[in-house]
PDB file of C-alpha atoms in Angstrom:
ATOM      1  CA  MET A   1     149.421  98.629  56.537  1.00  0.00           C
ATOM      2  CA  HIS A   2     148.365  96.515  59.514  1.00  0.00           C
ATOM      3  CA  LYS A   3     149.505  99.239  61.914  1.00  0.00           C
ATOM      4  CA  ILE A   4     147.476 101.873  60.077  1.00  0.00           C
ATOM      5  CA  VAL A   5     144.349  99.726  60.156  1.00  0.00           C
ATOM      6  CA  SER A   6     144.888  99.024  63.848  1.00  0.00           C
ATOM      7  CA  MET A   7     145.254 102.721  64.632  1.00  0.00           C
ATOM      8  CA  GLN A   8     142.105 103.504  62.695  1.00  0.00           C
ATOM      9  CA  LYS A   9     140.176 100.898  64.683  1.00  0.00           C
ATOM     10  CA  THR A  10     141.462 102.348  67.925  1.00  0.00           C
ATOM     11  CA  ASP A  11     140.362 105.814  66.863  1.00  0.00           C
ATOM     12  CA  VAL A  12     136.850 104.504  66.223  1.00  0.00           C
ATOM     13  CA  VAL A  13     136.655 102.764  69.596  1.00  0.00           C
ATOM     14  CA  LEU A  14     137.902 105.811  71.476  1.00  0.00           C
ATOM     15  CA  ARG A  15     135.778 108.331  69.576  1.00  0.00           C
ATOM     16  CA  GLU A  16     134.233 110.887  71.879  1.00  0.00           C
ATOM     17  CA  PRO A  17     130.433 111.166  71.783  1.00  0.00           C
ATOM     18  CA  THR A  18     129.260 114.057  69.631  1.00  0.00           C
ATOM     19  CA  LEU A  19     127.523 117.036  71.208  1.00  0.00           C
ATOM     20  CA  VAL A  20     124.242 115.677  69.864  1.00  0.00           C
ATOM     21  CA  ASP A  21     124.918 112.313  71.501  1.00  0.00           C
ATOM     22  CA  GLN A  22     125.770 113.995  74.791  1.00  0.00           C
ATOM     23  CA  ALA A  23     122.690 116.225  74.715  1.00  0.00           C
ATOM     24  CA  PHE A  24     120.490 113.269  73.757  1.00  0.00           C
ATOM     25  CA  ALA A  25     121.838 111.073  76.570  1.00  0.00           C
ATOM     26  CA  ARG A  26     121.372 113.721  79.257  1.00  0.00           C
ATOM     27  CA  LEU A  27     117.922 114.792  78.124  1.00  0.00           C
ATOM     28  CA  ARG A  28     116.805 111.205  77.729  1.00  0.00           C
ATOM     29  CA  GLN A  29     117.943 110.279  81.223  1.00  0.00           C
ATOM     30  CA  ASP A  30     116.127 113.250  82.736  1.00  0.00           C
ATOM     31  CA  VAL A  31     112.913 112.450  80.863  1.00  0.00           C
ATOM     32  CA  LEU A  32     113.063 108.785  81.890  1.00  0.00           C
ATOM     33  CA  SER A  33     113.826 109.599  85.524  1.00  0.00           C
ATOM     34  CA  GLY A  34     110.915 112.034  85.778  1.00  0.00           C
ATOM     35  CA  THR A  35     112.994 115.184  86.167  1.00  0.00           C
ATOM     36  CA  TYR A  36     110.643 116.600  83.534  1.00  0.00           C
ATOM     37  CA  ALA A  37     107.053 115.631  84.267  1.00  0.00           C
ATOM     38  CA  GLY A  38     104.665 114.487  81.574  1.00  0.00           C
ATOM     39  CA  GLY A  39     103.254 117.378  79.555  1.00  0.00           C
ATOM     40  CA  VAL A  40     105.995 119.848  80.544  1.00  0.00           C
ATOM     41  CA  LYS A  41     107.141 122.141  77.750  1.00  0.00           C
ATOM     42  CA  LEU A  42     110.829 121.859  76.889  1.00  0.00           C
ATOM     43  CA  LYS A  43     112.037 125.300  75.876  1.00  0.00           C
ATOM     44  CA  VAL A  44     115.304 125.313  73.976  1.00  0.00           C
ATOM     45  CA  ASP A  45     116.621 128.486  75.621  1.00  0.00           C
ATOM     46  CA  GLU A  46     115.987 127.049  79.090  1.00  0.00           C
ATOM     47  CA  LEU A  47     117.635 123.778  78.108  1.00  0.00           C
ATOM     48  CA  GLN A  48     120.670 125.725  76.889  1.00  0.00           C
ATOM     49  CA  ASN A  49     121.055 127.271  80.326  1.00  0.00           C
ATOM     50  CA  ALA A  50     120.482 123.950  82.098  1.00  0.00           C
ATOM     51  CA  TYR A  51     122.853 121.787  80.025  1.00  0.00           C
ATOM     52  CA  GLY A  52     125.283 124.197  78.440  1.00  0.00           C
ATOM     53  CA  PHE A  53     124.694 123.037  74.846  1.00  0.00           C
ATOM     54  CA  SER A  54     123.886 125.299  71.927  1.00  0.00           C
ATOM     55  CA  SER A  55     120.468 125.154  70.283  1.00  0.00           C
ATOM     56  CA  SER A  56     121.540 122.978  67.330  1.00  0.00           C
ATOM     57  CA  PRO A  57     122.503 119.777  69.229  1.00  0.00           C
ATOM     58  CA  LEU A  58     119.575 120.275  71.591  1.00  0.00           C
ATOM     59  CA  ARG A  59     117.062 120.472  68.738  1.00  0.00           C
ATOM     60  CA  GLU A  60     118.549 117.361  67.157  1.00  0.00           C
ATOM     61  CA  ALA A  61     118.401 115.561  70.499  1.00  0.00           C
ATOM     62  CA  LEU A  62     114.780 116.611  70.960  1.00  0.00           C
ATOM     63  CA  SER A  63     113.924 115.304  67.493  1.00  0.00           C
ATOM     64  CA  ARG A  64     115.498 111.945  68.323  1.00  0.00           C
ATOM     65  CA  LEU A  65     113.548 111.775  71.579  1.00  0.00           C
ATOM     66  CA  ALA A  66     110.375 112.513  69.643  1.00  0.00           C
ATOM     67  CA  GLN A  67     111.138 109.569  67.357  1.00  0.00           C
ATOM     68  CA  GLU A  68     111.369 107.362  70.455  1.00  0.00           C
ATOM     69  CA  GLY A  69     107.999 108.581  71.675  1.00  0.00           C
ATOM     70  CA  LEU A  70     109.358 110.128  74.864  1.00  0.00           C
ATOM     71  CA  ILE A  71     108.435 113.664  73.862  1.00  0.00           C
ATOM     72  CA  ARG A  72     105.927 115.223  71.491  1.00  0.00           C
ATOM     73  CA  ALA A  73     106.900 117.668  68.761  1.00  0.00           C
ATOM     74  CA  ASP A  74     104.611 120.368  67.408  1.00  0.00           C
ATOM     75  CA  GLU A  75     105.797 122.958  64.894  1.00  0.00           C
ATOM     76  CA  ARG A  76     103.801 125.725  66.544  1.00  0.00           C
ATOM     77  CA  ARG A  77     104.039 124.732  70.204  1.00  0.00           C
ATOM     78  CA  GLY A  78     107.558 123.284  70.306  1.00  0.00           C
ATOM     79  CA  PHE A  79     108.454 120.212  72.332  1.00  0.00           C
ATOM     80  CA  ARG A  80     106.659 118.719  75.314  1.00  0.00           C
ATOM     81  CA  VAL A  81     107.350 115.645  77.409  1.00  0.00           C
ATOM     82  CA  ALA A  82     104.893 112.917  76.434  1.00  0.00           C
ATOM     83  CA  PRO A  83     102.069 112.857  78.973  1.00  0.00           C
ATOM     84  CA  LEU A  84     101.543 109.860  81.233  1.00  0.00           C
ATOM     85  CA  SER A  85      98.266 108.024  80.837  1.00  0.00           C
ATOM     86  CA  ALA A  86      96.755 104.605  81.425  1.00  0.00           C
ATOM     87  CA  GLU A  87      96.002 104.376  77.704  1.00  0.00           C
ATOM     88  CA  ASP A  88      99.628 105.026  76.764  1.00  0.00           C
ATOM     89  CA  MET A  89     100.909 102.493  79.287  1.00  0.00           C
ATOM     90  CA  ALA A  90      98.438  99.920  77.967  1.00  0.00           C
ATOM     91  CA  ASP A  91      99.683 100.539  74.441  1.00  0.00           C
ATOM     92  CA  ILE A  92     103.322 100.222  75.489  1.00  0.00           C
ATOM     93  CA  THR A  93     102.551  96.972  77.316  1.00  0.00           C
ATOM     94  CA  ARG A  94     100.595  95.581  74.373  1.00  0.00           C
ATOM     95  CA  MET A  95     103.499  96.250  72.018  1.00  0.00           C
ATOM     96  CA  ARG A  96     106.030  94.787  74.454  1.00  0.00           C
ATOM     97  CA  LEU A  97     103.962  91.621  74.741  1.00  0.00           C
ATOM     98  CA  MET A  98     103.887  91.365  70.951  1.00  0.00           C
ATOM     99  CA  LEU A  99     107.652  91.845  70.628  1.00  0.00           C
ATOM    100  CA  ASP A 100     109.422  90.734  73.803  1.00  0.00           C
ATOM    101  CA  VAL A 101     107.562  87.526  74.609  1.00  0.00           C
ATOM    102  CA  PRO A 102     108.254  85.984  71.176  1.00  0.00           C
ATOM    103  CA  ALA A 103     111.804  87.412  71.367  1.00  0.00           C
ATOM    104  CA  LEU A 104     112.380  85.533  74.631  1.00  0.00           C
ATOM    105  CA  ARG A 105     111.093  82.325  73.070  1.00  0.00           C
ATOM    106  CA  ASP A 106     113.461  82.798  70.121  1.00  0.00           C
ATOM    107  CA  SER A 107     116.325  83.668  72.465  1.00  0.00           C
ATOM    108  CA  ILE A 108     115.790  80.443  74.425  1.00  0.00           C
ATOM    109  CA  GLN A 109     115.785  78.496  71.176  1.00  0.00           C
ATOM    110  CA  HIS A 110     118.935  80.091  69.740  1.00  0.00           C
ATOM    111  CA  GLY A 111     120.969  81.038  72.833  1.00  0.00           C
ATOM    112  CA  ASP A 112     124.304  79.331  73.420  1.00  0.00           C
ATOM    113  CA  ASP A 113     126.502  78.805  76.495  1.00  0.00           C
ATOM    114  CA  ARG A 114     127.926  82.308  76.276  1.00  0.00           C
ATOM    115  CA  TRP A 115     124.431  83.782  76.224  1.00  0.00           C
ATOM    116  CA  GLU A 116     123.500  81.748  79.307  1.00  0.00           C
ATOM    117  CA  SER A 117     126.581  82.962  81.177  1.00  0.00           C
ATOM    118  CA  GLU A 118     125.771  86.592  80.338  1.00  0.00           C
ATOM    119  CA  VAL A 119     122.208  86.171  81.621  1.00  0.00           C
ATOM    120  CA  VAL A 120     123.536  84.724  84.888  1.00  0.00           C
ATOM    121  CA  ALA A 121     126.107  87.516  85.241  1.00  0.00           C
ATOM    122  CA  ALA A 122     123.491  90.211  84.574  1.00  0.00           C
ATOM    123  CA  PHE A 123     121.186  88.716  87.211  1.00  0.00           C
ATOM    124  CA  HIS A 124     124.032  88.423  89.728  1.00  0.00           C
ATOM    125  CA  ARG A 125     124.971  92.090  89.352  1.00  0.00           C
ATOM    126  CA  LEU A 126     121.333  93.114  89.760  1.00  0.00           C
ATOM    127  CA  GLU A 127     120.858  90.901  92.823  1.00  0.00           C
ATOM    128  CA  LEU A 128     123.983  92.261  94.521  1.00  0.00           C
ATOM    129  CA  VAL A 129     122.918  95.873  94.107  1.00  0.00           C
ATOM    130  CA  GLU A 130     119.367  95.155  95.258  1.00  0.00           C
ATOM    131  CA  SER A 131     120.635  93.385  98.389  1.00  0.00           C
ATOM    132  CA  ARG A 132     122.568  96.514  99.379  1.00  0.00           C
ATOM    133  CA  LEU A 133     119.721  98.986  98.934  1.00  0.00           C
ATOM    134  CA  PRO A 134     117.689 100.214 101.885  1.00  0.00           C
ATOM    135  CA  ASP A 135     113.950  99.679 102.109  1.00  0.00           C
ATOM    136  CA  GLY A 136     112.073 101.629  99.471  1.00  0.00           C
ATOM    137  CA  PRO A 137     111.272 101.440  95.764  1.00  0.00           C
ATOM    138  CA  VAL A 138     114.394  99.992  94.118  1.00  0.00           C
ATOM    139  CA  ILE A 139     113.387 101.434  90.750  1.00  0.00           C
ATOM    140  CA  LEU A 140     114.275 104.908  92.011  1.00  0.00           C
ATOM    141  CA  ASP A 141     117.944 103.935  92.334  1.00  0.00           C
ATOM    142  CA  ASP A 142     119.788 104.765  89.097  1.00  0.00           C
ATOM    143  CA  GLN A 143     122.287 101.923  89.377  1.00  0.00           C
ATOM    144  CA  TRP A 144     119.541  99.377  90.014  1.00  0.00           C
ATOM    145  CA  SER A 145     117.579 100.708  87.053  1.00  0.00           C
ATOM    146  CA  ASP A 146     120.589 100.393  84.749  1.00  0.00           C
ATOM    147  CA  LEU A 147     121.252  96.815  85.869  1.00  0.00           C
ATOM    148  CA  HIS A 148     117.554  95.944  85.667  1.00  0.00           C
ATOM    149  CA  ARG A 149     117.566  97.089  82.057  1.00  0.00           C
ATOM    150  CA  ALA A 150     120.742  95.106  81.345  1.00  0.00           C
ATOM    151  CA  PHE A 151     119.214  91.940  82.831  1.00  0.00           C
ATOM    152  CA  HIS A 152     116.048  92.147  80.744  1.00  0.00           C
ATOM    153  CA  LEU A 153     117.981  92.910  77.571  1.00  0.00           C
ATOM    154  CA  SER A 154     120.320  89.977  78.256  1.00  0.00           C
ATOM    155  CA  LEU A 155     117.356  87.605  78.237  1.00  0.00           C
ATOM    156  CA  LEU A 156     116.459  88.683  74.705  1.00  0.00           C
ATOM    157  CA  ALA A 157     120.000  89.049  73.397  1.00  0.00           C
ATOM    158  CA  ALA A 158     119.992  85.719  71.518  1.00  0.00           C
ATOM    159  CA  CYS A 159     116.874  86.614  69.535  1.00  0.00           C
ATOM    160  CA  PRO A 160     118.080  86.619  65.909  1.00  0.00           C
ATOM    161  CA  SER A 161     116.020  89.677  64.895  1.00  0.00           C
ATOM    162  CA  GLU A 162     118.000  92.876  65.464  1.00  0.00           C
ATOM    163  CA  ARG A 163     114.939  95.038  64.770  1.00  0.00           C
ATOM    164  CA  GLN A 164     112.889  93.128  67.299  1.00  0.00           C
ATOM    165  CA  ARG A 165     115.574  93.588  69.946  1.00  0.00           C
ATOM    166  CA  ARG A 166     116.023  97.287  69.125  1.00  0.00           C
ATOM    167  CA  TRP A 167     112.303  98.076  69.175  1.00  0.00           C
ATOM    168  CA  GLY A 168     111.898  96.087  72.370  1.00  0.00           C
ATOM    169  CA  GLU A 169     114.713  98.107  73.926  1.00  0.00           C
ATOM    170  CA  SER A 170     112.980 101.365  73.013  1.00  0.00           C
ATOM    171  CA  LEU A 171     109.680 100.165  74.486  1.00  0.00           C
ATOM    172  CA  PHE A 172     111.456  99.038  77.660  1.00  0.00           C
ATOM    173  CA  ASP A 173     112.754 102.585  78.081  1.00  0.00           C
ATOM    174  CA  GLN A 174     109.322 104.084  77.464  1.00  0.00           C
ATOM    175  CA  ALA A 175     107.938 101.807  80.183  1.00  0.00           C
ATOM    176  CA  GLU A 176     110.791 102.938  82.459  1.00  0.00           C
ATOM    177  CA  ARG A 177     109.145 106.342  82.862  1.00  0.00           C
ATOM    178  CA  TYR A 178     106.044 104.615  84.199  1.00  0.00           C
ATOM    179  CA  ARG A 179     107.991 102.289  86.484  1.00  0.00           C
ATOM    180  CA  ARG A 180     109.727 105.263  88.071  1.00  0.00           C
ATOM    181  CA  PHE A 181     106.470 107.184  88.262  1.00  0.00           C
ATOM    182  CA  SER A 182     104.738 104.350  90.106  1.00  0.00           C
ATOM    183  CA  GLY A 183     107.774 103.911  92.370  1.00  0.00           C
ATOM    184  CA  ARG A 184     107.441 107.466  93.661  1.00  0.00           C
ATOM    185  CA  PHE A 185     103.903 106.733  94.842  1.00  0.00           C
ATOM    186  CA  ARG A 186     104.463 103.205  96.142  1.00  0.00           C
ATOM    187  CA  LYS A 187     103.764 102.888  99.854  1.00  0.00           C
ATOM    188  CA  VAL A 188     104.993  99.313 100.234  1.00  0.00           C
ATOM    189  CA  ALA A 189     108.587  98.398  99.397  1.00  0.00           C
ATOM    190  CA  LYS A 190     108.690  95.865  96.585  1.00  0.00           C
ATOM    191  CA  ARG A 191     111.733  93.734  95.865  1.00  0.00           C
ATOM    192  CA  LYS A 192     112.082  92.172  92.448  1.00  0.00           C
ATOM    193  CA  THR A 193     114.799  89.565  93.028  1.00  0.00           C
ATOM    194  CA  ASN A 194     112.451  86.591  93.354  1.00  0.00           C
ATOM    195  CA  GLU A 195     110.561  87.503  90.189  1.00  0.00           C
ATOM    196  CA  HIS A 196     113.763  87.899  88.240  1.00  0.00           C
ATOM    197  CA  ARG A 197     115.251  84.671  89.627  1.00  0.00           C
ATOM    198  CA  ARG A 198     112.211  82.648  88.578  1.00  0.00           C
ATOM    199  CA  LEU A 199     112.357  84.228  85.136  1.00  0.00           C
ATOM    200  CA  MET A 200     116.059  83.476  84.821  1.00  0.00           C
ATOM    201  CA  ASP A 201     115.704  79.901  86.078  1.00  0.00           C
ATOM    202  CA  ALA A 202     112.932  79.084  83.612  1.00  0.00           C
ATOM    203  CA  THR A 203     114.953  80.651  80.812  1.00  0.00           C
ATOM    204  CA  LEU A 204     118.090  78.652  81.626  1.00  0.00           C
ATOM    205  CA  ARG A 205     116.030  75.434  81.880  1.00  0.00           C
ATOM    206  CA  ARG A 206     114.917  76.241  78.331  1.00  0.00           C
ATOM    207  CA  ASP A 207     111.337  76.094  79.592  1.00  0.00           C
ATOM    208  CA  ALA A 208     110.043  78.606  77.074  1.00  0.00           C
ATOM    209  CA  ASP A 209     106.369  78.344  78.041  1.00  0.00           C
ATOM    210  CA  THR A 210     107.030  79.092  81.726  1.00  0.00           C
ATOM    211  CA  ALA A 211     109.593  81.815  80.986  1.00  0.00           C
ATOM    212  CA  CYS A 212     107.274  83.587  78.553  1.00  0.00           C
ATOM    213  CA  ALA A 213     104.347  83.367  80.985  1.00  0.00           C
ATOM    214  CA  LEU A 214     106.506  84.867  83.756  1.00  0.00           C
ATOM    215  CA  LEU A 215     107.708  87.682  81.493  1.00  0.00           C
ATOM    216  CA  GLU A 216     104.140  88.464  80.452  1.00  0.00           C
ATOM    217  CA  GLU A 217     102.976  88.619  84.074  1.00  0.00           C
ATOM    218  CA  HIS A 218     106.004  90.781  84.934  1.00  0.00           C
ATOM    219  CA  MET A 219     104.905  93.338  82.346  1.00  0.00           C
ATOM    220  CA  ARG A 220     101.210  93.194  83.194  1.00  0.00           C
ATOM    221  CA  SER A 221     101.982  93.670  86.888  1.00  0.00           C
ATOM    222  CA  THR A 222     103.739  96.944  86.106  1.00  0.00           C
ATOM    223  CA  GLN A 223     100.789  98.036  84.006  1.00  0.00           C
ATOM    224  CA  ARG A 224      98.338  97.274  86.828  1.00  0.00           C
ATOM    225  CA  ASN A 225     100.443  99.206  89.347  1.00  0.00           C
ATOM    226  CA  VAL A 226     100.540 102.251  87.073  1.00  0.00           C
ATOM    227  CA  GLU A 227      96.819 102.105  86.335  1.00  0.00           C
ATOM    228  CA  ASN A 228      95.951 101.917  90.046  1.00  0.00           C
ATOM    229  CA  ILE A 229      98.124 104.934  90.851  1.00  0.00           C
ATOM    230  CA  LEU A 230      96.814 107.004  87.948  1.00  0.00           C
ATOM    231  CA  LYS A 231      93.259 106.169  88.944  1.00  0.00           C
ATOM    232  CA  ASP A 232      93.795 107.452  92.479  1.00  0.00           C
ATOM    233  CA  LEU A 233      95.477 110.710  91.477  1.00  0.00           C
ATOM    234  CA  PRO A 234      93.397 113.896  91.350  1.00  0.00           C
ATOM    235  CA  PRO A 235      92.729 115.225  87.829  1.00  0.00           C
ATOM    236  CA  PRO A 236      95.318 117.779  86.585  1.00  0.00           C
TER     237      PRO A 236
END
């Protein structure tokens, strides 16, 4: 009996992602990275040629992306990438401040030694990659972006509310589109290590007020950068 249970567990762990999962992951990455610009129509037949999936998993993936707010669905006009706007970025930031700042405070209150070690490890991996990158916007490097996400999520990982963490994760990804967008227009290289180190240090000191203030400023700084770039762009 024990062997059967063990084999079943192994099968679950090694389960291959479904076609829907694969289509969702690839589409999501391309939307977040800016491969598809805001407002672009996503035609299923063109996506079939680009990704090699049939229409069924692609439509399901598009529906899931619509639920995340990364694309817009219209029964008559199909699917379009959600447009970029200062108003949308302000809304994303407002919601992140409502969710992530209290989540960090809760995480500091409830986090244990293992949580602390995972925060330190996530920062270390991010710092190493950033130190090896050439001058330029680090956000445009896929590996840096993945580790940046992992670091921020590690800070909130001890928050006891799973919904709060999950919704915060979704909003982080929606903001990622804007971070990458602003990175493509940035004229001055901006390193993030010092900001992240201060945030980590305050978190590990269990100085919730300072850590939450730093996280809030971190988010508002991104919003200001995006707003300044959008303001200077010519109208579509």
